[in-house]
Structures are given as C-alpha cells and as structure tokens.
C-alpha cells in the first residue's frame, strides 16, 4: 500500500511549466528557504521547486527517498529534471537516484554530507544532541556558525536567514537528522547505475566536512561526474556573496536555454576545468 506523503514541493518564484524542472533538496533545516539567494538568477532557466521536510518528520532514508520520488514524478510531465541537493539534501539526492536511477537528467551535489559517518566526533554530537538541555542546545547551535559557514563571505541579511533557519529546526528533528547522517552509507546505493551527468560542487574552505575529498570519492562512484571546486567557500556556500550557482552551471555546460520575453535564448555554456 502506498505511503502517505508528508513532504511537499514549493515553487519559490512561481511555476513555469515550459522550463526544465530544478528540484532543490535542502540541508539540515529542511525548509528550502535558504535557496532564495540563488533562485532569482536561476528563474529564467528553470521551473524551480524546493523540497520542504516538516520539522516533526522522523522518516527513514528509505521513506524520505520514496516520498521525494513520488513528488518529483507528479511534477515532471515531460520536462527534464535537474536534481540539486546540498549537504543533507545531497545525501537524500543520492538515495533518490539510487531508488530511481533514470529520474534525474542532471544531478548536482553541493558539499555532500555523505562523509559524516567517518568522523567519530560527529557521531558524538549526534548521540548527545537529544540529551542536551534546550538552552544549551540553542547556544551551541549559534556557536556552530563559524564551523558551518565562512561568515566573512556572507552578508548580514544572509547570516540572519541562516540563524533563523537553524533556530526553526527543533532539537528532536536535529537529533533525528544527525542520526540519519550517522547511518548514511554510499556502498549499498550502487551509484554506478546513475548515468545522469553529475556536478560535484566542493568547498575547499569547508570546516565541517572534507567536501573536496568526498567529491573525489563520489566521482569515483558516479560514472558521468565532474568536480567544481570553490576555493574559499565554507560548508554553507550557497549563502555566500561570491557564489553564483547559475554561473557555475553555465561554466560546466549544465545551464539550459533561458526564457527571455517569450523566446528561448542560448545560455553561455563554457566548460570549466575539473579539479584534480
């Protein structure tokens, strides 16, 4: 019997059914609201949807992936699908394409958190989070900002948006999502079946996880992948003033034709070199 769907897809800049569908799977906040900085630039090229995971959701990886596949299939029609996951959302994107390898025409993974389980101190954080007194949890959440983001590259408005997104995640939900990351493994996913062109965006200044190393690991598993390094960025790179996802997609040939005044125009699709 099909499971009821508690997740939802929202259109942050309106629906444009004549364009390729870009599905953004968010990080730990689960809201998709932090994608707003990138949505405006991507709007002429894509029909954008952001996945929203309810704050009280305690679904397994299997259930999250199943529901996400259901939602995407309801939205697609004949439009190409660009699946974009960031951090926690990159792990979910990997589960989605493992479940439905032909679903995505392009796959974009940004600072994938799939290496989380390899670091004992993060296991300790995940195990401790449910038992921390709420005031201490709130203080530690704010204290983690310099690890999560390169604050010198993020405007004050985006810093405040990041703080609000972090505060909106309940302690119970944060503990559950950390536990999911602790359980996440690449090996059972059989990623060699994923034929979609894949872009692995990796921050070299990530203080939370070794994003470039993990991108290289993923590139060895995904047969049609390339790495795009961000030399100075932190983990929450899409909030940084100097990071433009539209320009990144154009540089590697992932940007489709743009809609201008009712007519399609070619985008600039020069390929950037891959990271060594």
XYZ file of N, CA and C in Angstrom:
828
model
N 0.848 -1.205 0.000
C 0.000 0.000 0.000
C 0.880 1.251 0.000
N 0.644 2.221 -0.903
C 1.476 3.421 -0.937
C 1.400 4.191 0.379
N 2.551 4.734 0.778
C 2.594 5.523 1.997
C 2.099 6.940 1.713
N 1.466 7.560 2.711
C 1.043 8.942 2.552
C 2.271 9.843 2.498
N 2.167 10.911 1.732
C 3.291 11.820 1.552
C 3.147 12.997 2.511
N 4.157 13.193 3.365
C 4.130 14.323 4.289
C 5.069 15.431 3.833
N 5.994 15.119 2.921
C 6.858 16.139 2.349
C 6.068 16.931 1.301
N 6.609 18.066 0.900
C 5.964 18.819 -0.178
C 7.017 19.575 -0.974
N 6.651 19.917 -2.212
C 7.481 20.747 -3.066
C 6.821 22.109 -3.206
N 7.594 23.167 -2.985
C 7.066 24.524 -3.125
C 7.802 25.226 -4.263
N 7.106 26.158 -4.910
C 7.664 26.926 -6.023
C 8.022 28.321 -5.507
N 9.293 28.590 -5.188
C 9.649 29.859 -4.532
C 9.526 31.080 -5.432
N 9.585 30.897 -6.750
C 9.488 32.045 -7.662
C 8.389 31.827 -8.698
N 7.359 31.062 -8.335
C 6.256 30.801 -9.250
C 6.536 29.623 -10.159
N 5.482 29.112 -10.783
C 5.613 27.945 -11.648
C 5.788 28.374 -13.100
N 6.679 27.665 -13.808
C 6.961 27.945 -15.215
C 7.091 26.598 -15.921
N 5.974 26.024 -16.302
C 5.929 24.643 -16.765
C 6.626 24.417 -18.100
N 6.990 25.502 -18.801
C 7.670 25.346 -20.089
C 9.182 25.211 -19.940
N 9.681 25.219 -18.717
C 11.129 25.159 -18.476
C 11.511 23.840 -17.814
N 12.788 23.440 -17.907
C 13.243 22.263 -17.162
C 12.987 22.446 -15.672
N 12.753 21.350 -14.996
C 12.421 21.367 -13.578
C 13.698 21.233 -12.745
N 13.945 22.197 -11.880
C 15.060 22.098 -10.942
C 14.490 21.847 -9.555
N 14.836 20.694 -8.985
C 14.366 20.315 -7.651
C 15.505 20.503 -6.672
N 15.322 21.385 -5.692
C 16.348 21.626 -4.672
C 15.993 20.878 -3.394
N 16.925 20.034 -2.941
C 16.762 19.295 -1.696
C 17.637 19.964 -0.643
N 17.037 20.505 0.425
C 17.765 21.377 1.352
C 18.654 20.621 2.329
N 19.444 21.418 3.057
C 20.290 20.885 4.106
C 19.491 20.561 5.359
N 20.164 20.611 6.507
C 19.570 20.181 7.766
C 18.314 20.953 8.145
N 18.180 22.197 7.682
C 16.999 22.987 8.047
C 15.725 22.412 7.446
N 15.839 21.733 6.287
C 14.690 21.076 5.680
C 13.661 21.993 5.068
N 13.919 23.307 5.033
C 12.892 24.251 4.595
C 13.008 24.669 3.139
N 14.220 24.701 2.613
C 14.432 25.214 1.266
C 14.490 26.718 1.186
N 14.229 27.406 2.311
C 14.172 28.868 2.278
C 15.534 29.503 2.010
N 16.615 28.811 2.372
C 17.944 29.383 2.178
C 18.390 29.352 0.722
N 17.595 28.737 -0.151
C 17.911 28.710 -1.579
C 17.503 30.006 -2.264
N 16.882 30.905 -1.529
C 16.363 32.137 -2.117
C 17.407 32.988 -2.797
N 18.634 33.000 -2.256
C 19.700 33.810 -2.850
C 20.009 33.364 -4.267
N 19.841 32.073 -4.557
C 20.169 31.537 -5.868
C 18.966 31.493 -6.812
N 17.759 31.498 -6.258
C 16.562 31.296 -7.076
C 16.363 32.379 -8.130
N 16.644 33.629 -7.771
C 16.384 34.720 -8.710
C 17.203 34.568 -9.982
N 18.484 34.221 -9.849
C 19.329 34.068 -11.026
C 18.976 32.857 -11.865
N 18.422 31.839 -11.229
C 18.083 30.602 -11.936
C 16.692 30.652 -12.565
N 15.892 31.594 -12.147
C 14.489 31.648 -12.574
C 14.297 31.672 -14.091
N 15.117 32.415 -14.882
C 14.878 32.410 -16.336
C 15.142 31.064 -17.008
N 15.787 30.151 -16.309
C 16.230 28.899 -16.916
C 15.438 27.680 -16.441
N 14.839 27.773 -15.247
C 14.252 26.597 -14.624
C 12.872 26.879 -14.041
N 12.093 25.829 -13.934
C 10.883 25.798 -13.117
C 11.328 25.220 -11.765
N 11.485 26.071 -10.771
C 12.169 25.692 -9.530
C 11.183 25.179 -8.482
N 11.564 24.098 -7.833
C 10.839 23.583 -6.673
C 11.838 23.329 -5.542
N 11.418 23.631 -4.339
C 12.208 23.329 -3.150
C 11.451 22.313 -2.300
N 12.138 21.270 -1.907
C 11.536 20.275 -1.021
C 11.429 20.853 0.383
N 10.299 20.620 1.028
C 10.096 21.016 2.426
C 9.850 19.760 3.249
N 10.695 19.562 4.256
C 10.558 18.433 5.173
C 9.999 18.979 6.481
N 8.834 18.522 6.925
C 8.257 19.065 8.166
C 9.217 18.942 9.346
N 9.139 19.910 10.233
C 10.037 19.939 11.380
C 9.884 18.764 12.313
N 8.719 18.120 12.297
C 8.495 16.970 13.176
C 8.655 15.647 12.444
N 9.181 15.682 11.218
C 9.294 14.451 10.428
C 10.393 13.551 10.989
N 10.079 12.276 11.167
C 11.038 11.288 11.660
C 11.122 10.106 10.688
N 11.107 10.409 9.405
C 11.139 9.366 8.386
C 12.537 8.780 8.247
N 12.584 7.516 7.838
C 13.842 6.872 7.496
C 14.337 7.403 6.156
N 15.595 7.101 5.812
C 16.095 7.452 4.488
C 15.218 6.837 3.407
N 14.813 5.593 3.597
C 14.007 4.906 2.597
C 12.689 5.640 2.354
N 12.046 6.042 3.419
C 10.763 6.736 3.283
C 10.942 8.131 2.683
N 11.985 8.848 3.113
C 12.250 10.173 2.539
C 12.478 10.069 1.033
N 13.286 9.095 0.625
C 13.578 8.937 -0.800
C 12.325 8.541 -1.581
N 11.543 7.618 -1.030
C 10.321 7.168 -1.698
C 9.350 8.335 -1.897
N 9.147 9.125 -0.858
C 8.227 10.260 -0.964
C 8.742 11.297 -1.958
N 10.048 11.544 -1.943
C 10.621 12.530 -2.862
C 10.459 12.085 -4.305
N 10.700 10.823 -4.580
C 10.496 10.299 -5.931
C 9.032 10.479 -6.346
N 8.104 10.169 -5.443
C 6.679 10.349 -5.750
C 6.376 11.794 -6.125
N 6.862 12.715 -5.321
C 6.595 14.136 -5.553
C 7.162 14.602 -6.887
N 8.391 14.207 -7.191
C 9.016 14.633 -8.444
C 8.250 14.077 -9.635
N 7.842 12.840 -9.563
C 7.103 12.239 -10.687
C 5.768 12.940 -10.922
N 5.163 13.461 -9.859
C 3.905 14.205 -10.012
C 4.129 15.547 -10.695
N 5.328 16.109 -10.543
C 5.609 17.448 -11.062
C 6.147 17.433 -12.481
N 6.801 16.353 -12.902
C 7.650 16.425 -14.086
C 6.918 16.565 -15.405
N 5.938 15.723 -15.685
C 5.419 15.683 -17.040
C 6.530 15.202 -17.958
N 6.780 15.970 -19.025
C 7.855 15.604 -19.954
C 9.102 16.470 -19.762
N 9.104 17.320 -18.737
C 10.225 18.247 -18.542
C 11.452 17.517 -18.013
N 12.651 17.908 -18.483
C 13.877 17.363 -17.899
C 13.968 17.741 -16.417
N 14.589 16.883 -15.626
C 14.715 17.107 -14.185
C 16.180 17.320 -13.817
N 16.454 18.460 -13.189
C 17.756 18.738 -12.601
C 17.578 18.582 -11.092
N 18.219 17.590 -10.516
C 18.090 17.311 -9.089
C 19.305 17.886 -8.381
N 19.067 18.823 -7.452
C 20.144 19.548 -6.782
C 20.009 19.360 -5.272
N 21.004 18.732 -4.653
C 20.975 18.516 -3.215
C 22.182 19.136 -2.544
N 21.951 19.755 -1.388
C 23.031 20.410 -0.647
C 23.181 19.761 0.721
N 24.388 19.316 1.059
C 24.717 18.765 2.373
C 23.816 17.573 2.711
N 22.932 17.685 3.700
C 21.960 16.633 3.998
C 21.139 16.311 2.750
N 20.752 17.351 2.016
C 19.965 17.155 0.805
C 20.717 16.422 -0.285
N 22.049 16.535 -0.307
C 22.836 15.771 -1.273
C 22.756 14.279 -0.958
N 22.758 13.937 0.332
C 22.583 12.535 0.718
C 21.216 12.025 0.272
N 20.185 12.853 0.472
C 18.848 12.457 0.028
C 18.809 12.306 -1.490
N 19.470 13.216 -2.211
C 19.509 13.112 -3.670
C 20.155 11.804 -4.109
N 21.201 11.392 -3.407
C 21.852 10.122 -3.730
C 20.916 8.947 -3.477
N 20.146 9.012 -2.399
C 19.159 7.961 -2.138
C 18.075 7.963 -3.218
N 17.681 9.132 -3.681
C 16.642 9.238 -4.711
C 17.108 8.604 -6.016
N 18.330 8.957 -6.467
C 18.786 8.397 -7.746
C 19.149 6.921 -7.607
N 19.462 6.469 -6.404
C 19.670 5.035 -6.195
C 18.352 4.278 -6.323
N 17.265 4.905 -5.847
C 15.937 4.296 -5.936
C 15.374 4.379 -7.348
N 15.630 5.501 -8.019
C 15.087 5.729 -9.374
C 16.196 6.298 -10.250
N 17.097 5.449 -10.767
C 18.292 5.934 -11.471
C 18.009 6.791 -12.701
N 16.850 6.606 -13.329
C 16.542 7.363 -14.544
C 15.727 8.625 -14.281
N 15.449 8.927 -13.019
C 14.559 10.049 -12.697
C 15.178 11.394 -13.047
N 16.457 11.567 -12.736
C 17.116 12.858 -12.941
C 17.889 12.865 -14.247
N 17.719 13.926 -15.030
C 18.508 14.104 -16.249
C 19.870 14.712 -15.933
N 19.943 15.513 -14.872
C 21.197 16.061 -14.364
C 21.155 15.993 -12.842
N 22.311 15.742 -12.249
C 22.426 15.643 -10.800
C 23.477 16.641 -10.320
N 23.121 17.448 -9.320
C 24.023 18.467 -8.777
C 24.115 18.244 -7.269
N 25.303 17.961 -6.785
C 25.524 17.705 -5.358
C 26.480 18.752 -4.813
N 26.058 19.446 -3.766
C 26.838 20.552 -3.202
C 27.248 20.198 -1.781
N 28.562 20.067 -1.569
C 29.108 19.761 -0.240
C 28.342 18.618 0.428
N 28.345 17.491 -0.247
C 27.610 16.324 0.247
C 28.064 15.934 1.654
N 27.084 15.674 2.520
C 27.376 15.263 3.903
C 27.521 13.751 4.026
N 27.763 13.071 2.905
C 27.844 11.606 2.916
C 29.080 11.071 3.632
N 30.014 11.951 4.012
C 31.192 11.514 4.770
C 30.978 11.596 6.277
N 29.820 12.040 6.715
C 29.550 12.320 8.133
C 29.921 11.143 9.040
N 29.570 9.932 8.627
C 29.735 8.766 9.498
C 31.195 8.419 9.754
N 32.119 8.970 8.955
C 33.525 8.604 9.106
C 34.248 9.412 10.180
N 33.532 10.305 10.880
C 34.179 11.166 11.865
C 33.578 10.933 13.248
N 34.331 10.300 14.141
C 33.799 9.925 15.469
C 33.236 11.105 16.251
N 33.848 12.283 16.144
C 33.356 13.417 16.932
C 31.961 13.844 16.480
N 31.640 13.634 15.200
C 30.291 13.946 14.729
C 29.286 12.918 15.230
N 29.711 11.677 15.359
C 28.852 10.674 15.992
C 28.531 11.090 17.429
N 29.530 11.599 18.104
C 29.348 12.056 19.487
C 28.329 13.190 19.549
N 28.438 14.139 18.618
C 27.468 15.239 18.551
C 26.064 14.704 18.305
N 25.949 13.764 17.359
C 24.635 13.203 17.029
C 24.024 12.481 18.218
N 24.845 11.739 18.953
C 24.329 10.985 20.102
C 23.982 11.884 21.277
N 24.696 12.989 21.411
C 24.490 13.874 22.562
C 23.313 14.830 22.368
N 23.033 15.199 21.115
C 22.030 16.241 20.839
C 20.675 16.008 21.511
N 20.119 14.782 21.515
C 18.795 14.620 22.145
C 18.785 14.881 23.645
N 19.957 14.820 24.288
C 20.006 14.884 25.751
C 20.478 16.229 26.285
N 20.853 17.125 25.392
C 21.326 18.440 25.838
C 20.144 19.283 26.308
N 20.320 20.020 27.398
C 19.271 20.921 27.883
C 18.962 21.955 26.800
N 17.675 22.271 26.564
C 17.310 23.175 25.476
C 18.086 24.495 25.434
N 18.300 25.196 26.554
C 19.073 26.450 26.458
C 20.497 26.216 25.953
N 21.109 25.122 26.395
C 22.459 24.810 25.942
C 22.460 24.428 24.470
N 21.405 23.727 24.033
C 21.301 23.368 22.616
C 21.218 24.623 21.755
N 20.412 25.596 22.172
C 20.283 26.830 21.400
C 21.607 27.580 21.336
N 22.326 27.608 22.465
C 23.621 28.283 22.494
C 24.630 27.582 21.597
N 24.633 26.253 21.642
C 25.585 25.506 20.820
C 25.265 25.643 19.337
N 23.980 25.770 18.998
C 23.594 25.961 17.602
C 24.205 27.240 17.050
N 24.087 28.334 17.806
C 24.666 29.606 17.373
C 26.189 29.546 17.367
N 26.745 28.815 18.332
C 28.197 28.694 18.399
C 28.801 27.915 17.254
N 27.977 27.123 16.583
C 28.477 26.317 15.468
C 28.544 27.088 14.156
N 28.047 28.309 14.120
C 28.003 29.068 12.877
C 29.367 29.211 12.194
N 30.441 29.554 12.937
C 31.739 29.695 12.253
C 32.247 28.399 11.631
N 31.784 27.252 12.144
C 32.166 25.968 11.554
C 31.327 25.690 10.312
N 30.067 26.046 10.387
C 29.137 25.763 9.298
C 29.343 26.674 8.099
N 29.771 27.899 8.335
C 29.818 28.882 7.249
C 31.053 29.765 7.376
N 31.526 30.253 6.234
C 32.569 31.271 6.213
C 31.859 32.616 6.333
N 31.712 33.085 7.565
C 30.870 34.257 7.826
C 31.414 35.526 7.172
N 32.703 35.576 6.890
C 33.274 36.766 6.258
C 32.791 36.932 4.816
N 32.240 35.886 4.245
C 31.766 35.923 2.858
C 30.238 35.973 2.758
N 29.574 36.126 3.905
C 28.116 36.108 3.937
C 27.605 37.444 4.463
N 26.663 38.035 3.763
C 26.108 39.317 4.181
C 25.348 39.164 5.493
N 25.124 40.284 6.149
C 24.411 40.259 7.431
C 23.003 39.690 7.254
N 22.338 40.058 6.166
C 20.976 39.555 5.928
C 20.985 38.039 5.783
N 21.963 37.506 5.062
C 22.017 36.055 4.886
C 22.471 35.344 6.149
N 23.294 36.010 6.959
C 23.642 35.427 8.263
C 22.391 35.270 9.118
N 21.575 36.308 9.138
C 20.351 36.250 9.936
C 19.389 35.180 9.400
N 19.338 35.044 8.071
C 18.494 33.995 7.487
C 18.990 32.616 7.894
N 20.312 32.443 7.945
C 20.878 31.167 8.371
C 20.547 30.885 9.834
N 20.666 31.899 10.673
C 20.335 31.732 12.098
C 18.867 31.354 12.263
N 17.975 32.043 11.541
C 16.542 31.736 11.642
C 16.261 30.305 11.199
N 16.905 29.883 10.117
C 16.683 28.519 9.621
C 17.155 27.490 10.641
N 18.295 27.749 11.276
C 18.814 26.817 12.272
C 17.917 26.779 13.511
N 17.427 27.941 13.917
C 16.570 28.005 15.102
C 15.209 27.368 14.855
N 14.792 27.319 13.574
C 13.473 26.749 13.252
C 13.461 25.227 13.340
N 14.637 24.609 13.351
C 14.714 23.143 13.454
C 14.661 22.767 14.931
N 13.664 21.981 15.302
C 13.543 21.575 16.705
C 14.709 20.686 17.099
N 14.952 20.624 18.390
C 16.043 19.794 18.880
C 15.832 18.327 18.508
N 14.594 17.874 18.593
C 14.293 16.493 18.242
C 14.551 16.205 16.767
N 14.151 17.146 15.902
C 14.371 16.963 14.465
C 15.852 16.994 14.127
N 16.587 17.923 14.764
C 18.026 17.997 14.519
C 18.705 16.692 14.923
N 18.303 16.161 16.084
C 18.885 14.899 16.549
C 18.585 13.771 15.568
N 17.348 13.721 15.065
C 16.970 12.662 14.134
C 17.758 12.768 12.831
N 17.902 13.974 12.299
C 18.606 14.139 11.029
C 20.097 13.858 11.186
N 20.666 14.214 12.333
C 22.061 13.847 12.595
C 22.215 12.327 12.670
N 21.225 11.680 13.271
C 21.259 10.209 13.342
C 21.188 9.606 11.942
N 20.370 10.184 11.064
C 20.301 9.702 9.685
C 21.655 9.831 8.989
N 22.323 10.964 9.199
C 23.638 11.143 8.585
C 24.639 10.130 9.129
N 24.523 9.817 10.422
C 25.412 8.817 11.011
C 25.209 7.444 10.379
N 23.989 7.176 9.925
C 23.660 5.876 9.333
C 23.955 5.814 7.832
N 24.169 6.958 7.203
C 24.250 7.007 5.743
C 25.514 6.321 5.241
N 25.344 5.454 4.233
C 26.466 4.774 3.595
C 26.279 4.809 2.076
N 27.373 4.992 1.362
C 27.315 5.016 -0.097
C 27.304 3.628 -0.703
N 27.964 2.695 -0.053
C 28.237 1.392 -0.666
C 26.981 0.654 -1.153
N 25.865 0.646 -0.399
C 24.692 -0.118 -0.881
C 23.931 0.540 -2.033
N 24.287 1.759 -2.401
C 23.458 2.517 -3.334
C 23.675 2.151 -4.802
N 24.750 1.468 -5.111
C 25.027 1.060 -6.498
C 24.960 2.263 -7.451
N 25.746 3.277 -7.128
C 25.694 4.534 -7.866
C 26.219 4.408 -9.294
N 26.906 3.334 -9.613
C 27.370 3.147 -10.983
C 26.217 3.021 -11.966
N 24.988 2.802 -11.470
C 23.824 2.718 -12.346
C 23.314 4.099 -12.763
N 23.809 5.153 -12.122
C 23.321 6.516 -12.387
C 24.067 7.089 -13.588
N 23.381 7.214 -14.699
C 24.018 7.684 -15.938
C 23.936 9.199 -16.097
N 23.147 9.877 -15.292
C 22.952 11.323 -15.448
C 24.270 12.074 -15.278
N 24.532 13.081 -16.120
C 25.682 13.950 -15.875
C 25.592 14.541 -14.469
N 26.681 14.460 -13.742
C 26.665 14.841 -12.327
C 27.727 15.896 -12.056
N 27.314 16.957 -11.368
C 28.224 18.021 -10.949
C 28.409 17.946 -9.439
N 29.669 17.866 -9.017
C 30.004 17.784 -7.602
C 30.679 19.092 -7.199
N 29.934 19.959 -6.528
C 30.461 21.249 -6.081
C 31.050 21.060 -4.686
N 32.308 21.461 -4.510
C 33.008 21.184 -3.259
C 33.723 22.425 -2.747
N 33.458 22.795 -1.497
C 34.113 23.935 -0.858
C 35.451 23.513 -0.265
N 36.508 24.187 -0.682
C 37.836 23.863 -0.176
C 38.069 24.433 1.221
N 37.247 25.426 1.616
C 37.372 26.000 2.947
C 36.337 25.467 3.922
N 35.773 24.298 3.640
C 34.749 23.689 4.495
C 35.380 23.244 5.816
N 34.936 23.832 6.927
C 35.459 23.472 8.251
C 34.661 22.350 8.906
N 33.526 22.010 8.326
C 32.657 20.990 8.911
C 32.991 19.595 8.395
N 33.131 19.472 7.075
C 33.362 18.174 6.441
C 34.400 18.338 5.328
N 35.113 17.265 4.976
C 36.108 17.343 3.893
C 35.419 17.245 2.532
N 34.838 18.338 2.090
C 33.957 18.291 0.926
C 34.679 17.928 -0.364
N 35.904 18.422 -0.555
C 36.612 18.071 -1.779
C 36.973 16.591 -1.781
N 37.462 16.084 -0.671
C 37.784 14.657 -0.581
C 36.551 13.797 -0.855
N 35.394 14.216 -0.315
C 34.173 13.438 -0.534
C 33.715 13.540 -1.992
N 33.892 14.715 -2.603
C 33.554 14.861 -4.020
C 34.407 13.925 -4.872
N 35.672 13.791 -4.535
C 36.544 12.879 -5.276
C 36.093 11.433 -5.084
N 35.664 11.106 -3.881
C 35.153 9.764 -3.609
C 33.882 9.500 -4.421
N 32.990 10.473 -4.457
C 31.759 10.327 -5.233
C 32.044 10.242 -6.731
N 33.031 11.007 -7.186
C 33.376 10.990 -8.609
C 33.851 9.613 -9.050
N 34.454 8.871 -8.131
C 34.903 7.523 -8.460
C 33.739 6.532 -8.541
N 32.597 6.898 -7.959
C 31.431 6.012 -7.943
C 30.407 6.368 -9.014
N 30.315 7.640 -9.334
C 29.331 8.111 -10.317
C 30.014 8.203 -11.675
N 29.571 7.445 -12.666
C 30.339 7.291 -13.909
C 30.419 8.524 -14.794
N 29.529 9.497 -14.633
C 29.488 10.641 -15.542
C 29.538 11.929 -14.725
N 30.612 12.086 -13.952
C 30.667 13.194 -12.987
C 31.879 14.078 -13.199
N 31.766 15.293 -12.688
C 32.873 16.248 -12.688
C 32.825 17.045 -11.396
N 33.971 17.578 -11.012
C 34.082 18.323 -9.757
C 34.282 19.798 -10.066
N 33.561 20.646 -9.333
C 33.749 22.093 -9.429
C 34.162 22.605 -8.052
N 35.420 23.003 -7.858
C 35.876 23.443 -6.539
C 35.545 24.915 -6.274
N 35.226 25.213 -5.029
C 35.030 26.590 -4.567
C 36.185 26.899 -3.621
N 37.205 27.620 -4.070
C 38.466 27.713 -3.331
C 38.365 28.317 -1.931
N 37.470 29.264 -1.716
C 37.461 29.993 -0.445
C 36.182 29.790 0.368
N 35.304 28.930 -0.104
C 33.975 28.831 0.498
C 33.930 27.873 1.674
N 32.943 28.126 2.579
C 32.650 27.231 3.669
C 31.551 26.256 3.291
N 31.055 25.517 4.299
C 30.075 24.473 4.025
C 28.784 25.048 3.454
N 28.289 26.138 4.034
C 27.044 26.756 3.555
C 27.362 27.716 2.413
N 27.900 27.188 1.339
C 28.465 28.025 0.280
C 27.423 28.807 -0.512
N 26.211 28.289 -0.651
C 25.215 28.962 -1.481
C 24.706 30.260 -0.868
N 25.072 30.519 0.390
C 24.699 31.785 1.027
C 25.762 32.860 0.839
N 26.894 32.496 0.274
C 27.998 33.436 0.159
C 27.800 34.389 -1.015
N 28.226 35.635 -0.822
C 28.030 36.655 -1.849
C 28.743 36.304 -3.151
N 29.883 35.631 -3.078
C 30.655 35.353 -4.281
C 30.306 34.053 -4.972
N 29.295 33.337 -4.500
C 28.940 32.045 -5.089
C 27.632 32.190 -5.861
N 27.694 31.925 -7.161
C 26.549 32.084 -8.049
C 26.305 30.751 -8.747
N 25.257 30.050 -8.341
C 25.000 28.727 -8.895
C 24.703 28.793 -10.386
N 24.036 29.847 -10.826
C 23.773 29.986 -12.262
C 25.084 30.035 -13.038
N 26.045 30.812 -12.565
C 27.337 30.921 -13.247
C 28.092 29.597 -13.217
N 27.980 28.863 -12.108
C 28.636 27.556 -12.012
C 28.046 26.600 -13.042
N 26.722 26.549 -13.129
C 26.076 25.655 -14.092
C 26.429 26.043 -15.526
N 26.526 27.344 -15.798
C 26.916 27.792 -17.137
C 28.351 27.369 -17.446
N 29.231 27.463 -16.447
C 30.643 27.162 -16.669
C 30.883 25.705 -17.035
N 30.025 24.811 -16.552
C 30.231 23.382 -16.815
C 29.246 22.822 -17.844
N 28.471 23.696 -18.482
C 27.567 23.246 -19.527
C 26.275 22.653 -19.024
N 25.876 22.966 -17.802
C 24.636 22.435 -17.227
C 23.460 23.389 -17.356
N 23.679 24.602 -17.842
C 22.607 25.589 -17.873
C 21.795 25.431 -19.156
N 20.474 25.216 -19.045
C 19.648 25.071 -20.253
C 19.386 26.420 -20.907
N 18.579 26.418 -21.953
C 18.210 27.657 -22.620
C 17.366 28.518 -21.701
N 17.557 29.815 -21.809
C 16.838 30.759 -20.957
C 15.588 31.267 -21.645
N 14.623 31.673 -20.826
C 13.383 32.263 -21.322
C 13.509 33.776 -21.234
N 13.471 34.471 -22.370
C 13.555 35.925 -22.393
C 12.441 36.459 -23.288
N 11.534 37.210 -22.704
C 10.466 37.843 -23.482
C 9.734 36.850 -24.368
N 9.440 35.678 -23.794
C 8.665 34.689 -24.507
C 9.452 33.869 -25.514
N 10.751 34.121 -25.635
C 11.564 33.377 -26.576
C 12.733 32.738 -25.852
N 13.156 31.565 -26.356
C 14.311 30.901 -25.789
C 15.592 31.486 -26.372
N 16.598 31.703 -25.499
C 17.881 32.176 -25.971
C 18.961 31.253 -25.432
N 20.031 31.099 -26.202
C 21.119 30.249 -25.759
C 21.810 30.845 -24.557
N 22.155 29.991 -23.599
C 22.965 30.419 -22.469
C 24.423 30.156 -22.804
N 25.303 30.776 -22.028
C 26.733 30.565 -22.212
C 27.124 29.286 -21.505
N 27.649 28.325 -22.242
C 27.933 27.019 -21.692
C 29.408 26.645 -21.884
N 30.305 27.480 -21.405
C 31.725 27.152 -21.480
C 32.076 26.217 -20.332
N 32.824 25.190 -20.623
C 33.159 24.216 -19.603
C 34.388 24.665 -18.825
N 34.303 24.507 -17.506
C 35.439 24.812 -16.650
C 36.257 23.554 -16.455
N 37.558 23.703 -16.156
C 38.369 22.510 -15.902
C 37.920 21.793 -14.642
N 38.128 20.496 -14.627
C 37.793 19.708 -13.468
C 38.884 19.835 -12.426
N 38.501 19.613 -11.166
C 39.501 19.615 -10.098
C 40.341 18.358 -10.201
N 41.581 18.498 -9.926
C 42.465 17.330 -9.947
C 42.402 16.589 -8.639
